[in-house]
mmCIF file of C-alpha atoms in Angstrom:
data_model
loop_
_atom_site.group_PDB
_atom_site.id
_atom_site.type_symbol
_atom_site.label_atom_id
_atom_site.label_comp_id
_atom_site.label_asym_id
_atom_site.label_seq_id
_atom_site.Cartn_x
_atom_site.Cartn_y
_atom_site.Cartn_z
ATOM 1 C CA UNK U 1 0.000 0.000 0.000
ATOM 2 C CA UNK U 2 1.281 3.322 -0.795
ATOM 3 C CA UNK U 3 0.162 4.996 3.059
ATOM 4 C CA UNK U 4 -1.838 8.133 3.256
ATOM 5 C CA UNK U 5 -1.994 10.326 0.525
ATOM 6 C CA UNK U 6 -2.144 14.015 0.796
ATOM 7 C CA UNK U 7 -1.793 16.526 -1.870
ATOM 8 C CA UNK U 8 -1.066 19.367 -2.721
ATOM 9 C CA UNK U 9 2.345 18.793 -0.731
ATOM 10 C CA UNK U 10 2.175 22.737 -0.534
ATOM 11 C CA UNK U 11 0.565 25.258 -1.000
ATOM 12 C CA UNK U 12 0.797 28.869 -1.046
ATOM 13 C CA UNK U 13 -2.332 31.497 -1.121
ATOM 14 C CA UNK U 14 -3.126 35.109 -0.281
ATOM 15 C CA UNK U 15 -5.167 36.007 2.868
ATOM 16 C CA UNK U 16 -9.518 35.371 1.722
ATOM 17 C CA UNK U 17 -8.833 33.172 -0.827
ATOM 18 C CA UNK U 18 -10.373 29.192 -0.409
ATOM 19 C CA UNK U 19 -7.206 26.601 0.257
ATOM 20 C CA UNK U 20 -8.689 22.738 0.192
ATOM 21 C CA UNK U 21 -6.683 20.068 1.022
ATOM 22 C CA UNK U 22 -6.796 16.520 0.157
ATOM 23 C CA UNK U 23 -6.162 13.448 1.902
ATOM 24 C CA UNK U 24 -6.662 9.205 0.593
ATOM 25 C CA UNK U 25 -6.575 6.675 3.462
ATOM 26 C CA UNK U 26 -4.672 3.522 3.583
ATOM 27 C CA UNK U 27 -7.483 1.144 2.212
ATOM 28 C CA UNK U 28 -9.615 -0.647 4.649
ATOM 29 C CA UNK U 29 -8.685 1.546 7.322
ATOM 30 C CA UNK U 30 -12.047 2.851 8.603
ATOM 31 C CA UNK U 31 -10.966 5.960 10.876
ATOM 32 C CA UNK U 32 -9.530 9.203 9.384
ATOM 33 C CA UNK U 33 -8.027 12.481 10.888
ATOM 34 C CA UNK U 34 -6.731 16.010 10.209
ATOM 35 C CA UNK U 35 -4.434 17.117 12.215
ATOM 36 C CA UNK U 36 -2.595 20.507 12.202
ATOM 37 C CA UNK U 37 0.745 21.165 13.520
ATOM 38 C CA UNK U 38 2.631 24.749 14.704
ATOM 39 C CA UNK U 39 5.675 25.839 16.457
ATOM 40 C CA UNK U 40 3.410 27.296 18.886
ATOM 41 C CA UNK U 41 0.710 24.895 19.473
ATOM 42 C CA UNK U 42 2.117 21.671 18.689
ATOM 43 C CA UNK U 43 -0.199 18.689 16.868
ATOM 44 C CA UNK U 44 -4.250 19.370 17.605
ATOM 45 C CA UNK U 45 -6.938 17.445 16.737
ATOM 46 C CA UNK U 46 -9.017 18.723 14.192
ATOM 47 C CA UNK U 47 -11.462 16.667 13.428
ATOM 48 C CA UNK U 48 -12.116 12.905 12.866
ATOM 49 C CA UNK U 49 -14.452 10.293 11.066
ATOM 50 C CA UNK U 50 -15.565 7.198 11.218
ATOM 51 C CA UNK U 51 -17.006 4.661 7.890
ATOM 52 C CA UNK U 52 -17.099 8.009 6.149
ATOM 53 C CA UNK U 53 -19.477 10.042 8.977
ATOM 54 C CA UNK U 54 -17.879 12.736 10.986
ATOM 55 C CA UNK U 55 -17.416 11.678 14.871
ATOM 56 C CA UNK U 56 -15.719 14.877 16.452
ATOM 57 C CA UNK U 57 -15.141 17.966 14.961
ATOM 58 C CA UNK U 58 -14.780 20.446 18.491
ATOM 59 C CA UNK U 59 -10.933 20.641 17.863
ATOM 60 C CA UNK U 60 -11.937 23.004 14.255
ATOM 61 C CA UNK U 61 -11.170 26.239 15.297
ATOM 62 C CA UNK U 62 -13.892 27.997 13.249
ATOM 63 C CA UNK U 63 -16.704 28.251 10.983
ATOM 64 C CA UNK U 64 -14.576 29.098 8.186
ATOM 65 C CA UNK U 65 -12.939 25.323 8.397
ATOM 66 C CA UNK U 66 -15.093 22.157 6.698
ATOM 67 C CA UNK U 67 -14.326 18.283 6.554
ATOM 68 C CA UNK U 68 -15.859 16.103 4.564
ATOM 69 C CA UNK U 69 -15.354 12.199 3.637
ATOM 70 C CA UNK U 70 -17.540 11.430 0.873
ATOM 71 C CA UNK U 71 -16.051 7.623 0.485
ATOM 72 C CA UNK U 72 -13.925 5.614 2.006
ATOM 73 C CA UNK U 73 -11.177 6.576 0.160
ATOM 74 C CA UNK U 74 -11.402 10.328 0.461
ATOM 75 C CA UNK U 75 -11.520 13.133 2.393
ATOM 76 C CA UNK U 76 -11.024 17.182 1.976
ATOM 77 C CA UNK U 77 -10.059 20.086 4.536
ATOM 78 C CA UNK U 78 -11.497 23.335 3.283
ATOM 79 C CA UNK U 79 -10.787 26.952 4.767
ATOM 80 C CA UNK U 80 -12.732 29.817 3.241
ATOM 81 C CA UNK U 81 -11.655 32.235 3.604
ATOM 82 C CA UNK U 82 -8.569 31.622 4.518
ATOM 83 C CA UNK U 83 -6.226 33.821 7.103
ATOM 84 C CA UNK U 84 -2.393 34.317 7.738
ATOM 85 C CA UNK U 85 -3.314 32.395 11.174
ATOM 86 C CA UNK U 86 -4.131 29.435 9.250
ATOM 87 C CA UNK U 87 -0.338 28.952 8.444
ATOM 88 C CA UNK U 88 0.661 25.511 9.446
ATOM 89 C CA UNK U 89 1.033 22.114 8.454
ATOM 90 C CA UNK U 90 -2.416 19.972 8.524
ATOM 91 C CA UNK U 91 -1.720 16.345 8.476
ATOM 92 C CA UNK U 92 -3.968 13.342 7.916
ATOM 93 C CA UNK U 93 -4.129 10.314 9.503
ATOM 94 C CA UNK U 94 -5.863 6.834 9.075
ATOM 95 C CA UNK U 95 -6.419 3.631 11.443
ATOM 96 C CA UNK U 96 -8.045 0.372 11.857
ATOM 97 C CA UNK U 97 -8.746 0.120 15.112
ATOM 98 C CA UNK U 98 -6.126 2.009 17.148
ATOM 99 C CA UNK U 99 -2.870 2.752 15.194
ATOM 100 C CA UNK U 100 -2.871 5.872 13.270
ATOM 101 C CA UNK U 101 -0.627 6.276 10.318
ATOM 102 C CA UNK U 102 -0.147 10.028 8.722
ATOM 103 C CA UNK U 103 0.785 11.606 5.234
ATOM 104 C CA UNK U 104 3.337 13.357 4.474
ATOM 105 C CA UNK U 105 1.496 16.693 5.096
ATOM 106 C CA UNK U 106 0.598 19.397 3.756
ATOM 107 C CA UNK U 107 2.306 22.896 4.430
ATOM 108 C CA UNK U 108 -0.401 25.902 3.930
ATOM 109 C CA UNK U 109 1.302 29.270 3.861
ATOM 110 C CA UNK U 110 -1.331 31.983 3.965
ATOM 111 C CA UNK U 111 0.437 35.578 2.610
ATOM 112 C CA UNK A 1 -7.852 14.970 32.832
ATOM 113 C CA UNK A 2 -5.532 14.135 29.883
ATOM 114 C CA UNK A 3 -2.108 15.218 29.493
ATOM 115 C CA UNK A 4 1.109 14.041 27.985
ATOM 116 C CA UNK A 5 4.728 15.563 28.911
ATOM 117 C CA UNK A 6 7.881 15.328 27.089
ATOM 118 C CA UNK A 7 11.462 16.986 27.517
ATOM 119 C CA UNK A 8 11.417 19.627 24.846
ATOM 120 C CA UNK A 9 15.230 18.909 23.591
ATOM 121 C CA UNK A 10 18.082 16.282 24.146
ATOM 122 C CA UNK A 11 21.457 16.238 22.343
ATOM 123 C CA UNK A 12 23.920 12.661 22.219
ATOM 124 C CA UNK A 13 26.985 11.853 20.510
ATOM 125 C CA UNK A 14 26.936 9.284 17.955
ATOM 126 C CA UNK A 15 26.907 6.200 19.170
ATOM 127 C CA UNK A 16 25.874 6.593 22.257
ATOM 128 C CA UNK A 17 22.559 5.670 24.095
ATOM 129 C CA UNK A 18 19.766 8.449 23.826
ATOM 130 C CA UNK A 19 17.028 8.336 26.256
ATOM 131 C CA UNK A 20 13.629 10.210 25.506
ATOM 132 C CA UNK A 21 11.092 10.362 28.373
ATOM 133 C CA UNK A 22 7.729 11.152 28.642
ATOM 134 C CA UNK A 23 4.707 10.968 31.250
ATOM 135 C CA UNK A 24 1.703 10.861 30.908
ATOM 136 C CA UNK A 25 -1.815 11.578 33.649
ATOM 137 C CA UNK A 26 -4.531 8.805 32.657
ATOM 138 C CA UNK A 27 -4.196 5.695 34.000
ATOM 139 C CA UNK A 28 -7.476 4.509 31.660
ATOM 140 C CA UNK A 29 -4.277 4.685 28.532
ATOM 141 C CA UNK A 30 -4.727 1.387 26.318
ATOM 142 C CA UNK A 31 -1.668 1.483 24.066
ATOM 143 C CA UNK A 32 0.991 4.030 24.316
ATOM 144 C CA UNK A 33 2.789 5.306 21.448
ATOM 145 C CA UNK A 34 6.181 6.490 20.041
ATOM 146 C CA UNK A 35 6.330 8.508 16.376
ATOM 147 C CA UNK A 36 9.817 9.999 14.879
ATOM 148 C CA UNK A 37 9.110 13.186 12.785
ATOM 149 C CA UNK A 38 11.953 14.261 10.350
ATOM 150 C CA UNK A 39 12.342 18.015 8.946
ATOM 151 C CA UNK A 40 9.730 18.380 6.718
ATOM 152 C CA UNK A 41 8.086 14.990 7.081
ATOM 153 C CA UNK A 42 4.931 13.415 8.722
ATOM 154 C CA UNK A 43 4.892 11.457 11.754
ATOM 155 C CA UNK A 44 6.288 7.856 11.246
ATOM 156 C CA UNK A 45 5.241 5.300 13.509
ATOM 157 C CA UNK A 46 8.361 4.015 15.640
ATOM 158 C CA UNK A 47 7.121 1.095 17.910
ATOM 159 C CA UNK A 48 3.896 0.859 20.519
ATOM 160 C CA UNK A 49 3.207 -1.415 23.513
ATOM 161 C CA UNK A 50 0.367 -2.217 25.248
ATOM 162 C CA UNK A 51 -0.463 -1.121 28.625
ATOM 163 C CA UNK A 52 -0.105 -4.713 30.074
ATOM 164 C CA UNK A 53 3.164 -4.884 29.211
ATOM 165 C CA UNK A 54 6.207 -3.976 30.973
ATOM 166 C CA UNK A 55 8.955 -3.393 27.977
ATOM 167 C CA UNK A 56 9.300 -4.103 24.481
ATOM 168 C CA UNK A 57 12.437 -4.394 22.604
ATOM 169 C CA UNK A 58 12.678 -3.684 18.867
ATOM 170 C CA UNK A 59 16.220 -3.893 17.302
ATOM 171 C CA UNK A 60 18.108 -0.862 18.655
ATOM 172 C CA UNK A 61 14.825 0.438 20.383
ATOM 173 C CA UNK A 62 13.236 -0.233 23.702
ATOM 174 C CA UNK A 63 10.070 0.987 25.334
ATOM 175 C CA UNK A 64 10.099 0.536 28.990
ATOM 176 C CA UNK A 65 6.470 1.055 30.351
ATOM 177 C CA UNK A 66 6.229 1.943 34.359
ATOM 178 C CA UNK A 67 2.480 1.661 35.218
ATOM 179 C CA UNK A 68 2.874 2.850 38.679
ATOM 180 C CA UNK A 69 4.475 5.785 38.102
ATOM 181 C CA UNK A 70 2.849 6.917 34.263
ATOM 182 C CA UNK A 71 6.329 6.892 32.776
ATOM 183 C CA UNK A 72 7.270 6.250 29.120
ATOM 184 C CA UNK A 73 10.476 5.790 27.689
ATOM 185 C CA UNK A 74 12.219 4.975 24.644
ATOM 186 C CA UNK A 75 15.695 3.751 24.633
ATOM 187 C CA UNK A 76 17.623 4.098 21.484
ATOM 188 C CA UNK A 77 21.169 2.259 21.172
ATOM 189 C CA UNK A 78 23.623 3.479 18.958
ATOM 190 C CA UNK A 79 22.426 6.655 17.826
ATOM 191 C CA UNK A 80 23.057 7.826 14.210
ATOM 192 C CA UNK A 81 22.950 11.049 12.855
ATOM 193 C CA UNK A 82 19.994 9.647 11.019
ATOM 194 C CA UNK A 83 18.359 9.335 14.229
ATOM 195 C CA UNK A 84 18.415 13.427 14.727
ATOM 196 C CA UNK A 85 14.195 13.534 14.689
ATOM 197 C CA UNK A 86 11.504 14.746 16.846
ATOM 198 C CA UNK A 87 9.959 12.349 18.944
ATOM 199 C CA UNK A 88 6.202 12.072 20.060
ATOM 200 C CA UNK A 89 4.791 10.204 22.656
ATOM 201 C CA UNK A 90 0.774 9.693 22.582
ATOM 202 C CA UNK A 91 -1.754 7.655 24.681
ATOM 203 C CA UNK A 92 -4.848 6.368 23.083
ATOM 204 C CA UNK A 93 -7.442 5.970 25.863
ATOM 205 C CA UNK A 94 -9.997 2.858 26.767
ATOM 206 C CA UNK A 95 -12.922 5.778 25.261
ATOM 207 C CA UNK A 96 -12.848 3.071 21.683
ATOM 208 C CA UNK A 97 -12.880 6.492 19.776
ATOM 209 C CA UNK A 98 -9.314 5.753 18.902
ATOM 210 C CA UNK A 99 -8.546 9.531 19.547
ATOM 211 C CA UNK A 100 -4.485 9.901 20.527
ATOM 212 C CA UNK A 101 -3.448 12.168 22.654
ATOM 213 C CA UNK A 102 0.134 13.592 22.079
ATOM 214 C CA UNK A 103 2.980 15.579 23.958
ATOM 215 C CA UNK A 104 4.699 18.264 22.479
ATOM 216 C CA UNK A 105 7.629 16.387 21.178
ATOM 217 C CA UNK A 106 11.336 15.793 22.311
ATOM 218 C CA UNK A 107 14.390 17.378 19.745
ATOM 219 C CA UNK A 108 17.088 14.714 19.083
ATOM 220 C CA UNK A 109 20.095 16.099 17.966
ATOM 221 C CA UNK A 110 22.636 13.427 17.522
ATOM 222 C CA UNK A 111 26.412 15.063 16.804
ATOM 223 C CA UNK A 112 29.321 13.038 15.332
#
């Protein structure tokens, strides 16, 4: 299997525009997570699902973030609109059962 | 309440042991969890043990789990200059939502 999949590896936008970021799961695994990572508040929690239906999503930090898994094998982070505090590295993660494997990640620089 | 505590930064010589510690507050943990991240990278999975167990060895790593006192450690023999990472420790709790919970990560700078 070639892991998690996340593209675009980066990705570099102006303050308002709409970033989305895209994530494939190691098939068969039937949890998924975004993650986001900075120097100041380490790895948190975004938001997770479970056979494709969203299970937590108190750790997105506003209204202007979405999740959605429309299949197993996909899932998208959207921000709109976006905002220089957004700057960070989102990762996604996938299980069976309890061990999570991540992508690569993806790094979002927002000008 | 759940919270997970790592030295922020710890420099060997190559070839010598490095020792990364972490602790962590609930005792409900199920597995317990050790990830390497390299510059620019995502997390990589390094080795777990279960909370039943005492130690687990894995080539040139070893997990040593103390129970009693909520202490974590892995054990790295040898260190290479390929080991220079940061590491994360996480606890996944008995909640089944297979949410981890992860410290802030320990610098490992390993010099020649």
């Amino acid at each position: 299997d070639a892991g998690v999949i996340q593209s675009p590896r980066h990705e570099v936008t102006e303050m308002g525009q709409e970033v989305t970021l895209r994530c494939k799961p190691i098939s068969g695994h039937d949890y998924l997570f975004w993650y986001r990572q900075t120097m100041m508040r380490g790895l948190e929690l975004l938001i997770y699902f479970n056979n494709n239906v969203p299970i937590d999503d108190s750790g997105m930090p506003e209204d202007r973030f979405s999740a959605k898994m429309p299949n197993a094998s996909f899932s998208t982070l959207k921000i709109q609109p976006s905002e220089p505090r957004d700057s960070a590295v989102y990762f996604c993660a996938s299980s069976l059962k309890d061990t999570q494997y991540f992508g690569p990640g993806t790094r979002l620089t927002v000008l | 309440g759940e919270d997970v505590e790592q030295s922020l930064f710890l420099s060997v010589r190559e070839g010598d042991s490095s020792v990364i510690n972490c602790t962590y507050t609930d005792s409900s943990s199920t597995y317990l969890y050790w990830y390497k991240q390299e510059p620019g990278a995502g997390l990589q999975l390094l080795t777990y043990i279960f909370s039943n167990m005492d130690m687990k060895q894995d080539q040139r790593l070893t997990v040593l789990l103390n129970k009693k006192d909520k202490h974590l450690s892995l054990r790295i023999a040898d260190t290479q200059t390929g080991d220079s990472a940061i590491y994360f420790c996480a606890e996944i709790l008995r909640s089944g939502y297979s949410t981890l919970t992860f410290g802030k990560g320990t610098m490992l700078l390993v010099s020649p």
